[in-house]
Coordinates of C-alpha atoms in Angstrom, one line a residue:
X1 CA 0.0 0.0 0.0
X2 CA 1.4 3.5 -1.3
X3 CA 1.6 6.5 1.4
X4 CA -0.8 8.3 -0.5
X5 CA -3.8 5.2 0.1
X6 CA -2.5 5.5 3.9
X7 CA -3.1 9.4 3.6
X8 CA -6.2 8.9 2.1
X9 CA -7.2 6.3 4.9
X10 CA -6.1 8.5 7.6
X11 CA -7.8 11.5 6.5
X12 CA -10.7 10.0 5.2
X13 CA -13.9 8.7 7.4
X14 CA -15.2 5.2 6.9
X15 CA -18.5 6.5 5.7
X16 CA -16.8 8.8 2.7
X17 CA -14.7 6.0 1.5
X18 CA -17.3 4.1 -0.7
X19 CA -18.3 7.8 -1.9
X20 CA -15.1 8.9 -3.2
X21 CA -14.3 6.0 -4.9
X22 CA -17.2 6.7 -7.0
X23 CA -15.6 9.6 -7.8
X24 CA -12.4 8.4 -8.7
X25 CA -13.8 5.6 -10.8
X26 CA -15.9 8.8 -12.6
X27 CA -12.8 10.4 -12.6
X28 CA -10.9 8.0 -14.9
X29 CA -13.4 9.5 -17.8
X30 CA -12.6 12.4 -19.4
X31 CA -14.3 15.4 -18.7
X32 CA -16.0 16.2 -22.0
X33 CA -17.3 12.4 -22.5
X34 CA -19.0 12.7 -19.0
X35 CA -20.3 16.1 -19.9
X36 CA -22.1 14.2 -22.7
X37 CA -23.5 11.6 -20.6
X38 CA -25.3 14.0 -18.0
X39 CA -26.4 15.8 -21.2
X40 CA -27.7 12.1 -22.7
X41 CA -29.2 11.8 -18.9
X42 CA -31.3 15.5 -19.5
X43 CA -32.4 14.2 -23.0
X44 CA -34.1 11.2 -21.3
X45 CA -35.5 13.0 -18.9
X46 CA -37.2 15.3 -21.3
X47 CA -38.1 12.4 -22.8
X48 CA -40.0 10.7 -20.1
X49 CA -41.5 14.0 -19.0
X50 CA -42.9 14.6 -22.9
X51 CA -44.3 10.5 -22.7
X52 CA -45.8 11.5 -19.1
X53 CA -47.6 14.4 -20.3
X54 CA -49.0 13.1 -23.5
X55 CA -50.9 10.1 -22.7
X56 CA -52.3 11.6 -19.5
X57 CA -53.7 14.6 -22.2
X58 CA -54.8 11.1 -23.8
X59 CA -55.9 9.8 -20.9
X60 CA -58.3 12.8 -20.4
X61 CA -59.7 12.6 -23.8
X62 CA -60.6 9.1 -22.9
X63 CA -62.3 10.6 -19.4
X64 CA -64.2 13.4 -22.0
X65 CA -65.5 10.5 -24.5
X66 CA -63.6 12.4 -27.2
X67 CA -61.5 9.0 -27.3
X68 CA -62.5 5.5 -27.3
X69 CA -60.7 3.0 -25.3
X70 CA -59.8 -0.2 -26.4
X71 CA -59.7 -3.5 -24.6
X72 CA -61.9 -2.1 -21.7
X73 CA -65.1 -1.5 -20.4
X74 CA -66.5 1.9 -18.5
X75 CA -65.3 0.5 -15.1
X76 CA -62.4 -0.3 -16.3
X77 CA -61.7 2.8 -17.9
X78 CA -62.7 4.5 -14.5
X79 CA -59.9 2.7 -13.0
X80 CA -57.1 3.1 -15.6
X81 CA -58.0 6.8 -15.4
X82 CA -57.2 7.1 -11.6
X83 CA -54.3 4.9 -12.1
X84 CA -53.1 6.3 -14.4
X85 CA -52.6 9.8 -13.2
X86 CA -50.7 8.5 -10.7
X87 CA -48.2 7.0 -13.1
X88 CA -48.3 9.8 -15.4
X89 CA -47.9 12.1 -12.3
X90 CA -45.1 10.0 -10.7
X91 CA -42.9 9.7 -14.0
X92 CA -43.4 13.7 -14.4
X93 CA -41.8 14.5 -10.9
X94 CA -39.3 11.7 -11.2
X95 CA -38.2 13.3 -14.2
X96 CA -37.9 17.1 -13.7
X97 CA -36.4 16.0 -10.4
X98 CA -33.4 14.4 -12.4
X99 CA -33.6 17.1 -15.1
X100 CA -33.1 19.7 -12.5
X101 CA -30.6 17.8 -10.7
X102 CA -28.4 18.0 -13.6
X103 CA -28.0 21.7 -13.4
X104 CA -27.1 22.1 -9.8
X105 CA -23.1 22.7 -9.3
X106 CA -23.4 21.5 -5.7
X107 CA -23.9 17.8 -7.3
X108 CA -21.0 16.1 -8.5
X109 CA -21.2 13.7 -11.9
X110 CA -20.6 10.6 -10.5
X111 CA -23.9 11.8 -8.2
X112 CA -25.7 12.7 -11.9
X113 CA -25.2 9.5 -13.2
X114 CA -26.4 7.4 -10.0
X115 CA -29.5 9.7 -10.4
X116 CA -29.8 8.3 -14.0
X117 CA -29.9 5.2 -12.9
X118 CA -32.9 5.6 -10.4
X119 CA -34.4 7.2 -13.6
X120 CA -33.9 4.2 -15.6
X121 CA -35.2 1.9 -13.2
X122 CA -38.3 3.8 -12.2
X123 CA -39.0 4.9 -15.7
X124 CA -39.5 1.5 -16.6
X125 CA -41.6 0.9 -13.8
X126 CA -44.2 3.3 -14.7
X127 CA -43.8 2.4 -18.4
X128 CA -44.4 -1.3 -17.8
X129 CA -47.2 -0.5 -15.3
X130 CA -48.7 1.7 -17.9
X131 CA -48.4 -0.6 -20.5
X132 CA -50.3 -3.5 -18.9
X133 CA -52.9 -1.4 -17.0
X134 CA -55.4 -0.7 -20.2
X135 CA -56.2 -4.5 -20.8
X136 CA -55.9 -7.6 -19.3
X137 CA -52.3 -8.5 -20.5
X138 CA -53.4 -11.8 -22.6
X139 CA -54.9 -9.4 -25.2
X140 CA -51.5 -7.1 -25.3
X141 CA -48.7 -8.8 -28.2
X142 CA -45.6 -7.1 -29.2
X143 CA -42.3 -5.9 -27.6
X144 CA -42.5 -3.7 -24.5
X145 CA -41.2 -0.3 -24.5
X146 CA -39.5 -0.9 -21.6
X147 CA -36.7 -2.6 -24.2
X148 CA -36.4 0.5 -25.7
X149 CA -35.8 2.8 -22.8
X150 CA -33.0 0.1 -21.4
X151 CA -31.2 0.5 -24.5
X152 CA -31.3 4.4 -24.5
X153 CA -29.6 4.5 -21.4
X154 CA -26.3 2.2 -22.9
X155 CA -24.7 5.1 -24.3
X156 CA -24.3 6.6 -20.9
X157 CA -21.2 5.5 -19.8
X158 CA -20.6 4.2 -16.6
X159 CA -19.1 0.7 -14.6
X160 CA -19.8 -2.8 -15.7
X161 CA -21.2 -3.5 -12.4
X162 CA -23.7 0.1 -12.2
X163 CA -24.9 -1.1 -16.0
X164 CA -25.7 -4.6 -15.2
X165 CA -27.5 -3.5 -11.3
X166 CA -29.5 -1.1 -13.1
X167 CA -30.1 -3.0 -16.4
X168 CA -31.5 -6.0 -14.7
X169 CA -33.8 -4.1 -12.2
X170 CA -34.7 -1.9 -14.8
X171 CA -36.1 -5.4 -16.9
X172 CA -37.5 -6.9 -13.9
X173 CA -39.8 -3.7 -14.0
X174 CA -42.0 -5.8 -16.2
X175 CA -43.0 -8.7 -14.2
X176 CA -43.2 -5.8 -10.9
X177 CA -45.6 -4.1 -13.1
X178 CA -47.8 -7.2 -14.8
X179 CA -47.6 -8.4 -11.3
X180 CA -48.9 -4.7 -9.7
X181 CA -52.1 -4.7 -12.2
X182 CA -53.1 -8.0 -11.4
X183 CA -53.4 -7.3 -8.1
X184 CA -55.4 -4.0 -9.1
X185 CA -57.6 -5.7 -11.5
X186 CA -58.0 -8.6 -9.1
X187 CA -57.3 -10.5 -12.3
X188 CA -55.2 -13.5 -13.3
X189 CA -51.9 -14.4 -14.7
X190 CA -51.2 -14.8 -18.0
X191 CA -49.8 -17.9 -19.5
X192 CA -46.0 -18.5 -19.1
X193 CA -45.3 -18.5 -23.0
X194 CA -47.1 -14.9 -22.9
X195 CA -44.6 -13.8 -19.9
X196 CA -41.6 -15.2 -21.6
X197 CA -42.6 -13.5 -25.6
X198 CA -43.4 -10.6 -23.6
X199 CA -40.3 -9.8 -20.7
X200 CA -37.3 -12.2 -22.4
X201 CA -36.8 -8.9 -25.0
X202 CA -36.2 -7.1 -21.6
X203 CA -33.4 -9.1 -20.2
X204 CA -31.9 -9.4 -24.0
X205 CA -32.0 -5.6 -24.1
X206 CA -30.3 -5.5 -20.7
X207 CA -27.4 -7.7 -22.0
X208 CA -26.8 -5.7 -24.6
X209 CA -26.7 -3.0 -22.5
X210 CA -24.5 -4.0 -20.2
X211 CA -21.9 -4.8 -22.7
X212 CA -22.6 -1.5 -24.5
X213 CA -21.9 0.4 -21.9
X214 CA -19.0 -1.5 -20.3
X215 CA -17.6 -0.9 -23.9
X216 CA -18.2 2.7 -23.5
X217 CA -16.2 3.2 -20.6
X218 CA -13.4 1.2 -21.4
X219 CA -13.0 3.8 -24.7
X220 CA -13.6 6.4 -22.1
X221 CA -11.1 5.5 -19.8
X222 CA -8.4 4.4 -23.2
X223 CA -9.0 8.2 -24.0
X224 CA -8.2 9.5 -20.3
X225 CA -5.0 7.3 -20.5
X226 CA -4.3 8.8 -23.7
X227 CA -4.7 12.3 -22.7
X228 CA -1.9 11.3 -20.1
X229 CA 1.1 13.8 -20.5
X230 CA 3.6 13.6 -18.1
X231 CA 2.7 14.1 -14.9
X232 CA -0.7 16.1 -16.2
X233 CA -4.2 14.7 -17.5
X234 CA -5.9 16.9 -20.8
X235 CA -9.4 17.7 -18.7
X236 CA -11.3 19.5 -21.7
X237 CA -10.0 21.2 -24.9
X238 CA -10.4 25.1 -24.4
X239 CA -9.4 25.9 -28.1
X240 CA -7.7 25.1 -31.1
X241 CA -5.1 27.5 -33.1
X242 CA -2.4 27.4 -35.9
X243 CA 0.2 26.1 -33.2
X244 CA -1.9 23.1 -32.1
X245 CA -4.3 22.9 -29.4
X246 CA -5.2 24.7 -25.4
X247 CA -6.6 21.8 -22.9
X248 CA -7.1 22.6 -19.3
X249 CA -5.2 19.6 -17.2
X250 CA -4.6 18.4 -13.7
X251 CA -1.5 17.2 -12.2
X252 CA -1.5 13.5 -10.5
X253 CA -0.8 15.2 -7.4
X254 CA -0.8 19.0 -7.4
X255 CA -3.9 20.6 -6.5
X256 CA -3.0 23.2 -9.0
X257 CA -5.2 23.6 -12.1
X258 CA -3.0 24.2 -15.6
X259 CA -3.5 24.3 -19.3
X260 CA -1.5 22.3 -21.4
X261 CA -0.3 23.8 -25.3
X262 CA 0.6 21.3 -27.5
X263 CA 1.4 20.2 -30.7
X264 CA -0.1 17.0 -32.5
X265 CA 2.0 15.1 -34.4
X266 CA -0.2 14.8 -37.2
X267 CA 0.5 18.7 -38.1
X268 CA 3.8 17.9 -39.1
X269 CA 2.0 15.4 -41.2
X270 CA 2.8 16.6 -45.2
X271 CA 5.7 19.3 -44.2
X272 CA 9.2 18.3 -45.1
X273 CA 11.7 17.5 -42.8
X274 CA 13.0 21.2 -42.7
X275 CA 9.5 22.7 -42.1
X276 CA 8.6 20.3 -39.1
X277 CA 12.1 20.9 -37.5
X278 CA 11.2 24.9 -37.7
X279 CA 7.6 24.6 -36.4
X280 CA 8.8 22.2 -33.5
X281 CA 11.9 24.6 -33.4
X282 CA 9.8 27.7 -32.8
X283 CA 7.2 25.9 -29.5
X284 CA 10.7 25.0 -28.4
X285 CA 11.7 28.8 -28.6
X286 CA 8.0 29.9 -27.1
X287 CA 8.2 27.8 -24.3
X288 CA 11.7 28.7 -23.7
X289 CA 11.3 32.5 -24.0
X290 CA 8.0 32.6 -21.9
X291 CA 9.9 30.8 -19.2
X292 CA 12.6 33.8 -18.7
X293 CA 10.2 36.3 -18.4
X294 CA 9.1 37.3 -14.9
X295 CA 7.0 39.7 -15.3
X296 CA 3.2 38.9 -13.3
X297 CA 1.4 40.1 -16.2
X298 CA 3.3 37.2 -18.2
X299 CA 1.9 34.1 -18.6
X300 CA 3.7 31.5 -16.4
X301 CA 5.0 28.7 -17.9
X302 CA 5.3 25.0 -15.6
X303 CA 6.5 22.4 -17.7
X304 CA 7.7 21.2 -21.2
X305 CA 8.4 18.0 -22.7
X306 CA 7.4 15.5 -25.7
X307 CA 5.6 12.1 -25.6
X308 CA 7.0 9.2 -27.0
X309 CA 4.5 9.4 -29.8
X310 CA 6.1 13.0 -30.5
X311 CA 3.2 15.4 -29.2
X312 CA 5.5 18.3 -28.2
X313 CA 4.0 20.1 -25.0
X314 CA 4.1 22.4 -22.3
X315 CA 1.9 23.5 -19.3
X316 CA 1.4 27.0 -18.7
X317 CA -1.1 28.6 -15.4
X318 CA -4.7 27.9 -16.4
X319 CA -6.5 31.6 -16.6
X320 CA -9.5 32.3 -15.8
X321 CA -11.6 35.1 -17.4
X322 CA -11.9 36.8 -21.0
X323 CA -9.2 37.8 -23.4
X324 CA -9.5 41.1 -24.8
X325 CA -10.8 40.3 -28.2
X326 CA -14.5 38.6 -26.6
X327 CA -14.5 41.3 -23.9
X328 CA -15.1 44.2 -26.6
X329 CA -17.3 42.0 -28.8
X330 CA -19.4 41.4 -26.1
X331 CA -19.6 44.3 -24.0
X332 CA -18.7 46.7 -26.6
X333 CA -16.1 49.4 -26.1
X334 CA -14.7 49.9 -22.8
X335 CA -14.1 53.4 -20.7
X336 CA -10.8 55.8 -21.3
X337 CA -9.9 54.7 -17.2
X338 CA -10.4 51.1 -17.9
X339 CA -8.5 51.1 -20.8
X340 CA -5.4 52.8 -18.9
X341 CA -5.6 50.2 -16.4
X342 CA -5.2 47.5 -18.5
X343 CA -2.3 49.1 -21.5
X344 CA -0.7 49.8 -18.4
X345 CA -0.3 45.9 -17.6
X346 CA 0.5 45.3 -21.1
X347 CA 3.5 47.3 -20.7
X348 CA 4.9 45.6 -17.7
X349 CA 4.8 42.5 -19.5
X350 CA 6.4 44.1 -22.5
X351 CA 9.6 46.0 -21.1
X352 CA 9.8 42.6 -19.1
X353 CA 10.0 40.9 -22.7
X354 CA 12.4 43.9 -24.4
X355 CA 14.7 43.8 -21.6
X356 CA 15.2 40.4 -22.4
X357 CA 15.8 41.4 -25.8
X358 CA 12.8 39.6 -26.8
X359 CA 10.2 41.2 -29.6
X360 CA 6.5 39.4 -29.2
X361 CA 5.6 40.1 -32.6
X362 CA 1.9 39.1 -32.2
X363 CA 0.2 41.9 -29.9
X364 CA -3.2 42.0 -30.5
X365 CA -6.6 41.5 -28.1
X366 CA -6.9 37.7 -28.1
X367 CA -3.0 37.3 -26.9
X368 CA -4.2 39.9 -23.7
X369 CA -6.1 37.8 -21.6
X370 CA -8.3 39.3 -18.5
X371 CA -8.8 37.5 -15.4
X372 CA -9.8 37.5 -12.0
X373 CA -6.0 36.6 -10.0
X374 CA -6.7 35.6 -6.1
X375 CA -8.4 39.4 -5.2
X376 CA -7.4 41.2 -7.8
X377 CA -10.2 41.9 -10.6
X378 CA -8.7 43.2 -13.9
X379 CA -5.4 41.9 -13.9
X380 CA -3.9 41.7 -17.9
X381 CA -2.0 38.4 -18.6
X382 CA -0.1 38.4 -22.0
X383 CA -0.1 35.1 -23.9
X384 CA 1.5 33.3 -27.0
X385 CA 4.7 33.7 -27.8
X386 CA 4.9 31.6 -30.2
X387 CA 6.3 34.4 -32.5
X388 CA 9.2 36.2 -30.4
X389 CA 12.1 36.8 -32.1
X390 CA 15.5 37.6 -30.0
X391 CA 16.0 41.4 -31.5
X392 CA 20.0 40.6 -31.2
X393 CA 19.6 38.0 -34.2
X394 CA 19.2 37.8 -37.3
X395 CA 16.8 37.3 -40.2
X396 CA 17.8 33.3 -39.4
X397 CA 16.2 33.4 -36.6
X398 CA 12.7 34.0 -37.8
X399 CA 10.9 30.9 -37.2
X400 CA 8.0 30.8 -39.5
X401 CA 7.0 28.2 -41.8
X402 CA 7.7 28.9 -45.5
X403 CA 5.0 31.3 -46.9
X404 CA 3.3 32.4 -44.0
X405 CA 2.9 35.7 -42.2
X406 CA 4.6 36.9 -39.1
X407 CA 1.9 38.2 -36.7
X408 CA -1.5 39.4 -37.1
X409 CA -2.5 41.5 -40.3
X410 CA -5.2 44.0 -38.2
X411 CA -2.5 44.7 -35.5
X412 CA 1.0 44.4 -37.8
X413 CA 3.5 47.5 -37.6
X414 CA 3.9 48.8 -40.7
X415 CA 7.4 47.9 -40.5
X416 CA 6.5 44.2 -40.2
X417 CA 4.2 44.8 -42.8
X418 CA 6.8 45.8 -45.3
X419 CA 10.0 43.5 -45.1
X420 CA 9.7 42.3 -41.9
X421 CA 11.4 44.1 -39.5
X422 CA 10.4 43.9 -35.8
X423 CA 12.5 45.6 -32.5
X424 CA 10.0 46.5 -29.5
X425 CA 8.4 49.6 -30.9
X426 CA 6.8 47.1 -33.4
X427 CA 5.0 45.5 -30.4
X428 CA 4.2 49.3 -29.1
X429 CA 2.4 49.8 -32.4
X430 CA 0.2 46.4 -32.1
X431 CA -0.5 47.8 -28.8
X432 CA -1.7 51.2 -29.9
X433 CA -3.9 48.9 -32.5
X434 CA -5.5 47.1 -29.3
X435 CA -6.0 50.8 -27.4
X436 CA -8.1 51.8 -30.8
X437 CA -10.0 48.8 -30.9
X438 CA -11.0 49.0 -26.8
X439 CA -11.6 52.9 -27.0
X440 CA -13.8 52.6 -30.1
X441 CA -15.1 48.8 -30.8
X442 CA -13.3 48.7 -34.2
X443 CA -10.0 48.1 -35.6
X444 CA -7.7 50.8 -36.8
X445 CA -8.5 49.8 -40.5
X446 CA -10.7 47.7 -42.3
X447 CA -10.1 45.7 -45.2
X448 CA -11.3 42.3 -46.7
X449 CA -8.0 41.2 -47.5
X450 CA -5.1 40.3 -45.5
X451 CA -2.9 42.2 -47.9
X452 CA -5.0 45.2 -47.8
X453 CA -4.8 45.2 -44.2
X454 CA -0.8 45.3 -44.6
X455 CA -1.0 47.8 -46.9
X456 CA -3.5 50.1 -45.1
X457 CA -1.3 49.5 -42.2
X458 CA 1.8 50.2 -44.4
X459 CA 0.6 53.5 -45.9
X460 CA -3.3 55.1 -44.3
X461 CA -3.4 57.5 -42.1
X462 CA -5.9 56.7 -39.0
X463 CA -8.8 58.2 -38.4
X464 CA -8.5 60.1 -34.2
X465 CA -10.4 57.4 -31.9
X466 CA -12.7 60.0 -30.9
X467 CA -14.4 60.1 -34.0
X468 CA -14.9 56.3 -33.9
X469 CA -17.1 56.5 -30.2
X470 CA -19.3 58.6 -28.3
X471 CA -17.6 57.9 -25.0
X472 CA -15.7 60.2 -24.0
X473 CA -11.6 59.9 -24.8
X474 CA -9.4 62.4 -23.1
X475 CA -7.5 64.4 -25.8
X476 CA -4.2 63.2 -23.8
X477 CA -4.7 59.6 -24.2
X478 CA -5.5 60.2 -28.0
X479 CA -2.6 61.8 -28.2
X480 CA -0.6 58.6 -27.2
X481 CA -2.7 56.4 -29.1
X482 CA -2.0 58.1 -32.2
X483 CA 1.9 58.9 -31.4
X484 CA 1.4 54.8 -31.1
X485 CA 0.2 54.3 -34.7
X486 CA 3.2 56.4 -35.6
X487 CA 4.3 54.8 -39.5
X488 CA 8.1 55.7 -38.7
X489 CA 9.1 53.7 -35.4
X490 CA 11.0 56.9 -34.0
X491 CA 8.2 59.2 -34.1
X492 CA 6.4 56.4 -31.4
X493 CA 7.3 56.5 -27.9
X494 CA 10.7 54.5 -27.8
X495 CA 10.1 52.3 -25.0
X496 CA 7.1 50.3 -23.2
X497 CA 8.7 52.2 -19.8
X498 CA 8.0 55.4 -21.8
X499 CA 4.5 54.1 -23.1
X500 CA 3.7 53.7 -19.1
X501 CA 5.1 57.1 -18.2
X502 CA 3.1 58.7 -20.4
X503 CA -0.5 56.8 -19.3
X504 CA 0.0 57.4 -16.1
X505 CA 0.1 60.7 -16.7
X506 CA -3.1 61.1 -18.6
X507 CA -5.6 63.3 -16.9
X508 CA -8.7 60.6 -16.1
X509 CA -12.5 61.6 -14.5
X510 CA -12.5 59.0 -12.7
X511 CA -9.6 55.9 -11.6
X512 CA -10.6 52.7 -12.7
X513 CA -10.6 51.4 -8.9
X514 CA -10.2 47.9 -7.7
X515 CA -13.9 48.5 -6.2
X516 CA -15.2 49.7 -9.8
X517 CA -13.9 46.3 -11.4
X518 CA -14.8 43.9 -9.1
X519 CA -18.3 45.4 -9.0
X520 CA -18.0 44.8 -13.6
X521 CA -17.2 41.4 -13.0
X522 CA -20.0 40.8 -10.2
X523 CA -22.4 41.9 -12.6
X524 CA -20.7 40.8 -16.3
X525 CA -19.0 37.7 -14.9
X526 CA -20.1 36.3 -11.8
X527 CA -19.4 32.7 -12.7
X528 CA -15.8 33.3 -13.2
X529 CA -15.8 35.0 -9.4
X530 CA -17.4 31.6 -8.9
X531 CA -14.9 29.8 -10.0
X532 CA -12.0 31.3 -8.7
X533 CA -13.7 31.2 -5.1
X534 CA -14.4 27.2 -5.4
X535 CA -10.8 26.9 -6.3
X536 CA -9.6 28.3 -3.3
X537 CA -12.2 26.6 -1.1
X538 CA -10.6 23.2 -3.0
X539 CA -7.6 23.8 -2.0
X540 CA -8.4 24.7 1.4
X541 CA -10.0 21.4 2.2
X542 CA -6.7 19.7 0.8
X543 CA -4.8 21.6 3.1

């Protein structure tokens, strides 16, 4: 027995211990499959609820003598009716119960998915008592649809064991059922060739279930393996760019949350040798330059390494919050004091990067990432540097693939935009491109094209941000912004030191306070509050 069982004995009363190693065992599945089974779990409940509410609408028709019933007489319609209700009635609660269960946070998946299987077992109670209750059950031929709801739950993934217990009970519904309206209708059994045409489809269904589902998990739990890097399991893919893919991860033993970048090794597939050794060659150069940087406003960076299949990773502090681009095309564009605050983060994490003769090359709003940081609301990370160039090298040590374009086309320095050239008032021009687009809501220019962009870039003059908005823009910080857009890199301010100088300086109505932006995020973005609250609660209880 490891130390870490004898922790988790020590620490861990006799009553939770069956509990959590539910978890765990719901843990082995990734995070996205078991997202789709509680979703598969809410379909079925609708399901159910839609059956529930229809034939007790029928029912009533029969009660009106709009309908006829078949196979019964008035006093046994009378009695169906009551009964009925009650079924219909039962299967209604049963399922909105579930249904709703499945959107509170306080209940954990593994709890979901035991709730599922109390829906499939009762479910096919009332739909097997229902089924039998409108004639005697001689006169009733054909499969039950208790076979059918069995084998809708088999996609839900879950033990061998959980499958087959709720499987079984699930067929044994039918006999419970046959068995409850006899003893209603004071009638008799059927024959035993009836029972066995009629509740052998059941059990076959529950096999098939079973092995379904046991199937299911094993795939789920072969992907979870999979996902293994290192010492850190993929959670949940958070997106997807031209350097590979963002998942969020957990270590085996940290309590820290991360997100991992990597690189499949199927993009590499078609590239020559040459062209795969630069794009491996420039993660390398990302992961390395991010890591020398110690700037706060800098994305931290954990851990790098490659899997033995070649998927070329590293693991960088999972943020939590809204990058710059989504934050202006959601809530449109932002306040002059707001917009201080935040450029003024940017350029801590830029004269962090300069001073380490490093050019980012790739400023724009979806590489400035806002987040809520332990108690402090607004705090600007910078991310992907996947495209720094060392400024004290050469035109070698470009990493790009052949034919493709350094940076982004809205946010490129004219310089870049020309032949190339980068040094660190490039990245104060991309900058000056992300105060536009927060002051106003729109990019500096506007063009259909990628080369058009460049060009404007290259060779238009911009139009003053104040004529782009109706807030307010003190004439100060347009002044910077546009010294920013600058097409000669002299006339700009020379330095991101200088850059912060100078906002600080700008005359504001009002500070963007720490009050002001926790009270935005309380009422924009309370879930992500939320989340960073239950972290710390998580990590309290480990402690």
């Amino acid at each position: 027995m490891t130390a870490e069982h004898l922790l988790l004995e020590r620490r861990t009363p006799p009553r939770e211990t069956s509990r959590m190693a539910s978890v765990l065992r719901s843990a082995e599945l990734p995070a996205d499959l078991l997202s789709r089974a509680v979703a598969h779990v809410r379909v079925l409940c609708m399901i159910l609820g839609a059956i529930a509410i229809i034939y007790a609408i029928v029912t009533a028709l029969m009660q009106l003598g709009i309908l006829e019933p078949r196979f019964a007489n008035p006093p046994e319609v009378r009695m169906w009716t009551r009964w009925f209700y009650i079924l219909a009635g039962a299967a209604l609660v049963l399922a909105t119960a579930t249904f709703a269960a499945t959107h509170l946070r306080a209940l954990s998946t593994d709890r979901i998915l035991a709730l599922g299987t109390v829906l499939q077992v009762l479910g096919a109670l009332c739909i097997a008592t229902a089924e039998t209750l409108s004639a005697p059950p001689q006169f009733i031929y054909g499969v039950s649809w208790v076979c059918v709801w069995i084998l809708s739950f088999s996609l839900v993934p879950t033990t061998a064991r959980r499958a087959a217990v709720a499987s079984l009970l699930a067929a044994t519904m039918g006999p419970l059922g046959l068995a409850i309206n006899v003893a209603l209708q004071h009638g008799v059994w059927p024959t035993v060739q009836w029972m066995i045409l009629t509740f052998l489809p059941n059990y076959i269904a529950a096999a098939i279930a079973v092995l379904t589902a046991r199937m299911v998990h094993r795939l789920g739990t072969d992907v979870s393996r999979a996902r293994r890097l290192g010492s850190y399991r993929l959670v949940e893919r958070l997106g997807q760019g031209g350097m590979g893919e963002v998942w969020s991860a957990e270590h085996q033993s940290l309590i820290r949350p991360a997100a991992v970048k990597l690189i499949r090794s199927d993009v590499t597939e078609g590239l020559s040798s040459g062209e795969a050794d630069k794009l491996l060659r420039r993660f390398r150069r990302e992961v390395q330059a991010t890591s020398l940087l110690q700037s706060p406003h800098t994305v931290a960076v954990y851990d790098f390494g490659q899997t033995h299949e070649g998927t070329v990773y590293y693991v960088m502090e999972l943020l939590r919050g809204i990058d710059l681009e989504r934050l202006v095309r959601r809530f449109g564009p932002q306040p002059a004091e707001r917009v201080v605050h935040l450029l003024m983060q940017g350029c801590h994490s830029l004269a962090d990067a300069h001073m380490h003769g490093l050019v980012h090359r790739d400023i724009k709003p979806a590489n400035l990432h806002l987040c809520v940081l332990g108690q402090e609301y607004d705090f600007v990370k910078v991310l992907d540097f996947g495209l720094v160039r060392d400024a004290g090298r050469g035109a070698d040590a470009r990493l790009t693939m052949v034919g493709s374009v350094m940076g982004t086309p809205a946010y490129m320095a004219p310089e870049m935009a020309v032949d190339g050239r980068a040094d660190a008032r490039s990245d104060l021009y991309s900058l000056g491109c992300v105060a536009y687009f927060l002051l106003t809501g729109a990019m500096v220019f506007s063009a259909d094209k990628a080369f058009r962009m460049m060009s404007a870039h290259a060779t238009d003059i911009p139009d003053p941000p104040s004529r782009r908005t109706e807030l307010p823009i003190p004439p100060e910080l347009e002044a910077i912004v546009m010294s920013l857009l600058a097409k000669d890199p002299d006339a700009r301010p020379q330095s991101a030191a200088e850059l912060a100088s100078r906002l600080e300086a700008v005359p504001l109505p009002a500070p963007w306070t720490r009050q002001r932006a926790e009270q935005w995020w309380q009422s924009h973005l309370p879930q992500v509050i939320h989340q960073a609250a239950t972290l710390r609660a998580e990590v309290a209880l480990q402690g």
